[in-house]
């Protein structure tokens, strides 16, 4: 399923091809902290399924509670989280849902 999305301020826009069967919610402490809620919703993608249309992302590497390094991509202007990706694992990425 093709989705179009972007950040709160409009600086970042993207399109992605998301498998509806790979949409999931995460309840880990990191996702709760970042979202300010009990969960974060994202759609599973691989790098070649994500196309940045406008803007330039800022990334931050966070070591997850599991010990796995995760790259978190944000809008440098408004801070909206766009995607999360396990470092060196193209098969474990998720783009934010609800945009």
PDB file of C-alpha atoms in Angstrom:
ATOM      1  CA  UNK A   1       0.000   0.000   0.000  1.00  0.00           C
ATOM      2  CA  UNK A   2       1.451   3.356  -1.026  1.00  0.00           C
ATOM      3  CA  UNK A   3       1.471   6.073   1.621  1.00  0.00           C
ATOM      4  CA  UNK A   4       2.403   9.732   1.470  1.00  0.00           C
ATOM      5  CA  UNK A   5       3.545  11.484   4.598  1.00  0.00           C
ATOM      6  CA  UNK A   6       5.500  14.277   6.101  1.00  0.00           C
ATOM      7  CA  UNK A   7       6.412  16.169   9.206  1.00  0.00           C
ATOM      8  CA  UNK A   8       4.370  18.637  11.222  1.00  0.00           C
ATOM      9  CA  UNK A   9       5.955  21.766   9.705  1.00  0.00           C
ATOM     10  CA  UNK A  10       5.923  20.486   6.089  1.00  0.00           C
ATOM     11  CA  UNK A  11       9.705  20.609   5.547  1.00  0.00           C
ATOM     12  CA  UNK A  12       9.885  16.800   5.122  1.00  0.00           C
ATOM     13  CA  UNK A  13       7.654  14.935   2.684  1.00  0.00           C
ATOM     14  CA  UNK A  14       8.007  11.317   1.637  1.00  0.00           C
ATOM     15  CA  UNK A  15       6.307   8.373   0.023  1.00  0.00           C
ATOM     16  CA  UNK A  16       6.657   4.742   0.979  1.00  0.00           C
ATOM     17  CA  UNK A  17       5.350   1.333   0.030  1.00  0.00           C
ATOM     18  CA  UNK A  18       4.092  -0.329   3.219  1.00  0.00           C
ATOM     19  CA  UNK A  19       2.924  -3.912   3.560  1.00  0.00           C
ATOM     20  CA  UNK A  20      -0.344  -3.693   5.567  1.00  0.00           C
ATOM     21  CA  UNK A  21       0.565  -6.992   7.234  1.00  0.00           C
ATOM     22  CA  UNK A  22       3.726  -5.348   8.624  1.00  0.00           C
ATOM     23  CA  UNK A  23       1.962  -2.457  10.386  1.00  0.00           C
ATOM     24  CA  UNK A  24       2.571  -2.759  14.112  1.00  0.00           C
ATOM     25  CA  UNK A  25       2.566  -0.860  17.362  1.00  0.00           C
ATOM     26  CA  UNK A  26       5.496  -0.770  19.745  1.00  0.00           C
ATOM     27  CA  UNK A  27       5.163  -0.369  23.495  1.00  0.00           C
ATOM     28  CA  UNK A  28       8.877  -0.198  24.369  1.00  0.00           C
ATOM     29  CA  UNK A  29      10.081   2.528  26.720  1.00  0.00           C
ATOM     30  CA  UNK A  30      11.837   4.397  23.896  1.00  0.00           C
ATOM     31  CA  UNK A  31       8.682   4.562  21.754  1.00  0.00           C
ATOM     32  CA  UNK A  32       6.567   5.577  24.744  1.00  0.00           C
ATOM     33  CA  UNK A  33       9.019   8.346  25.618  1.00  0.00           C
ATOM     34  CA  UNK A  34       9.259   9.691  22.092  1.00  0.00           C
ATOM     35  CA  UNK A  35       5.558   9.554  21.283  1.00  0.00           C
ATOM     36  CA  UNK A  36       4.359  10.788  24.668  1.00  0.00           C
ATOM     37  CA  UNK A  37       1.793   7.973  24.640  1.00  0.00           C
ATOM     38  CA  UNK A  38       1.621   4.274  25.428  1.00  0.00           C
ATOM     39  CA  UNK A  39       2.700   3.224  21.919  1.00  0.00           C
ATOM     40  CA  UNK A  40       4.188   4.137  18.548  1.00  0.00           C
ATOM     41  CA  UNK A  41       2.562   2.947  15.311  1.00  0.00           C
ATOM     42  CA  UNK A  42       4.670   2.200  12.258  1.00  0.00           C
ATOM     43  CA  UNK A  43       4.593   0.335   8.971  1.00  0.00           C
ATOM     44  CA  UNK A  44       7.368  -2.103   8.092  1.00  0.00           C
ATOM     45  CA  UNK A  45       9.481  -1.079   5.098  1.00  0.00           C
ATOM     46  CA  UNK A  46      12.878  -1.672   3.552  1.00  0.00           C
ATOM     47  CA  UNK A  47      15.163   1.196   2.520  1.00  0.00           C
ATOM     48  CA  UNK A  48      14.252   0.865  -1.153  1.00  0.00           C
ATOM     49  CA  UNK A  49      10.555   1.286  -0.248  1.00  0.00           C
ATOM     50  CA  UNK A  50      11.102   4.781   1.220  1.00  0.00           C
ATOM     51  CA  UNK A  51      11.518   7.865  -0.976  1.00  0.00           C
ATOM     52  CA  UNK A  52      12.285  11.246   0.575  1.00  0.00           C
ATOM     53  CA  UNK A  53      10.621  13.896  -1.612  1.00  0.00           C
ATOM     54  CA  UNK A  54      11.557  17.131   0.143  1.00  0.00           C
ATOM     55  CA  UNK A  55      13.875  18.197   2.920  1.00  0.00           C
ATOM     56  CA  UNK A  56      16.822  16.535   4.569  1.00  0.00           C
ATOM     57  CA  UNK A  57      16.490  14.234   7.572  1.00  0.00           C
ATOM     58  CA  UNK A  58      18.538  14.384  10.748  1.00  0.00           C
ATOM     59  CA  UNK A  59      19.359  11.015  12.298  1.00  0.00           C
ATOM     60  CA  UNK A  60      20.167   9.990  15.834  1.00  0.00           C
ATOM     61  CA  UNK A  61      21.516   6.611  16.898  1.00  0.00           C
ATOM     62  CA  UNK A  62      19.849   5.152  19.980  1.00  0.00           C
ATOM     63  CA  UNK A  63      20.783   1.892  21.634  1.00  0.00           C
ATOM     64  CA  UNK A  64      17.463   0.155  22.280  1.00  0.00           C
ATOM     65  CA  UNK A  65      16.651  -1.595  25.551  1.00  0.00           C
ATOM     66  CA  UNK A  66      17.501  -4.824  23.704  1.00  0.00           C
ATOM     67  CA  UNK A  67      21.026  -3.519  23.014  1.00  0.00           C
ATOM     68  CA  UNK A  68      20.331  -3.131  19.297  1.00  0.00           C
ATOM     69  CA  UNK A  69      21.495   0.130  17.674  1.00  0.00           C
ATOM     70  CA  UNK A  70      18.582   1.960  16.042  1.00  0.00           C
ATOM     71  CA  UNK A  71      18.790   4.943  13.681  1.00  0.00           C
ATOM     72  CA  UNK A  72      15.937   7.366  14.307  1.00  0.00           C
ATOM     73  CA  UNK A  73      15.240   9.897  11.546  1.00  0.00           C
ATOM     74  CA  UNK A  74      13.664  13.256  12.349  1.00  0.00           C
ATOM     75  CA  UNK A  75      12.749  16.550  10.748  1.00  0.00           C
ATOM     76  CA  UNK A  76      15.531  18.968  11.805  1.00  0.00           C
ATOM     77  CA  UNK A  77      13.022  21.833  11.950  1.00  0.00           C
ATOM     78  CA  UNK A  78      10.084  20.523  14.013  1.00  0.00           C
ATOM     79  CA  UNK A  79      11.421  17.236  15.448  1.00  0.00           C
ATOM     80  CA  UNK A  80       8.774  14.932  13.959  1.00  0.00           C
ATOM     81  CA  UNK A  81      10.026  11.325  13.937  1.00  0.00           C
ATOM     82  CA  UNK A  82       9.796   9.951  10.397  1.00  0.00           C
ATOM     83  CA  UNK A  83      11.273   6.467  10.654  1.00  0.00           C
ATOM     84  CA  UNK A  84      13.276   4.079  12.793  1.00  0.00           C
ATOM     85  CA  UNK A  85      15.741   1.571  11.385  1.00  0.00           C
ATOM     86  CA  UNK A  86      17.906  -1.145  12.887  1.00  0.00           C
ATOM     87  CA  UNK A  87      21.498  -0.349  11.958  1.00  0.00           C
ATOM     88  CA  UNK A  88      22.888  -2.666   9.247  1.00  0.00           C
ATOM     89  CA  UNK A  89      19.543  -4.461   8.827  1.00  0.00           C
ATOM     90  CA  UNK A  90      17.512  -3.205   5.863  1.00  0.00           C
ATOM     91  CA  UNK A  91      14.697  -5.618   6.711  1.00  0.00           C
ATOM     92  CA  UNK A  92      13.912  -4.015  10.078  1.00  0.00           C
ATOM     93  CA  UNK A  93      12.700  -0.466   9.423  1.00  0.00           C
ATOM     94  CA  UNK A  94       9.412   1.240  10.133  1.00  0.00           C
ATOM     95  CA  UNK A  95       7.924   4.482   8.900  1.00  0.00           C
ATOM     96  CA  UNK A  96       5.632   6.468  11.172  1.00  0.00           C
ATOM     97  CA  UNK A  97       1.932   5.825  10.792  1.00  0.00           C
ATOM     98  CA  UNK A  98      -0.831   8.360  11.156  1.00  0.00           C
ATOM     99  CA  UNK A  99       0.496  11.155   8.939  1.00  0.00           C
TER     100      UNK A  99
END
